[in-house]
Amino acid sequence: MCMKIFALQRCYSVAEGGCDKYWAEEVGVQDCGRYCLPGLPGYPECKGVWAGFEDTESSKVNPHTFYQRRPKACPICPLKEEFSHVKADIEKLENSAHVQGLIQAERTRAEQKEAAYKMHCFNEMWNTTRALIASLQSKADAIWNGIETALHGHFGAHGMANPVVQGLAASLVDAKKELVGHVESTTKEMATALVGPCHTFDLEREEAEESARLRDSGMATD
């Protein structure tokens, strides 16, 4: 018969650093000489079993005091103790001033990178917003100049003095302003929702419009 032999043991008490539980200790192997272990028996005459307890001690019922007189550490408790020591060393290392300094330095570096990336996104978004509005303004001005030229060509100087024609021209100018203003407002709202407000945007637009008015008035004077 092929059999692995185990002895029933009891670990040390909790106060002694053990778990106070029973466990099976492998103490030997009995085989039939056919070397079938650790698999199933390979021969009909081999009435093998997986495991069994030793006859003299573990196969009979022993009182608890029997195991308490001869405790033996189970394989798990020393590993737990070693793990607890390793964990304590790691915690001690983590709480050291050097490691805390490294952690804080990495945290600061990560925060700086995040802030730089957010600022990059902020600048890119508002630069794109400025470019979009300026492009629309330029296209609207070009379209209006074309319309104004066509009106002058069709009605002439005398016709342009007609109140009806002047009203039409004024309506077209108002429509251009409303279109540009609507796109500017919605684009500004979108950029604000995505990356936050740009507090200098309105001032920049006012300065640009004032510069355009001064430039146009200068050209008209010339």
mmCIF file of C-alpha atoms in Angstrom, residues 140 143-145 147-148 165-179:
data_model
loop_
_atom_site.group_PDB
_atom_site.id
_atom_site.type_symbol
_atom_site.label_atom_id
_atom_site.label_comp_id
_atom_site.label_asym_id
_atom_site.label_seq_id
_atom_site.Cartn_x
_atom_site.Cartn_y
_atom_site.Cartn_z
ATOM 1 C CA ALA A 140 -18.095 89.361 -42.222
ATOM 2 C CA ILE A 143 -18.849 90.183 -47.193
ATOM 3 C CA TRP A 144 -20.201 93.534 -46.067
ATOM 4 C CA ASN A 145 -17.685 95.400 -48.203
ATOM 5 C CA ILE A 147 -22.452 94.055 -50.439
ATOM 6 C CA GLU A 148 -21.751 97.770 -49.973
ATOM 7 C CA VAL A 165 -31.684 102.138 -49.389
ATOM 8 C CA GLN A 166 -30.030 103.624 -46.318
ATOM 9 C CA GLY A 167 -32.394 101.600 -44.124
ATOM 10 C CA LEU A 168 -31.493 98.439 -46.041
ATOM 11 C CA ALA A 169 -27.784 99.138 -45.601
ATOM 12 C CA ALA A 170 -28.261 99.827 -41.885
ATOM 13 C CA SER A 171 -30.193 96.564 -41.481
ATOM 14 C CA LEU A 172 -27.380 94.641 -43.145
ATOM 15 C CA VAL A 173 -24.827 96.279 -40.842
ATOM 16 C CA ASP A 174 -26.942 95.353 -37.803
ATOM 17 C CA ALA A 175 -27.299 91.773 -39.059
ATOM 18 C CA LYS A 176 -23.530 91.525 -39.444
ATOM 19 C CA LYS A 177 -22.989 92.792 -35.895
ATOM 20 C CA GLU A 178 -25.597 90.394 -34.475
ATOM 21 C CA LEU A 179 -24.043 87.418 -36.269
#
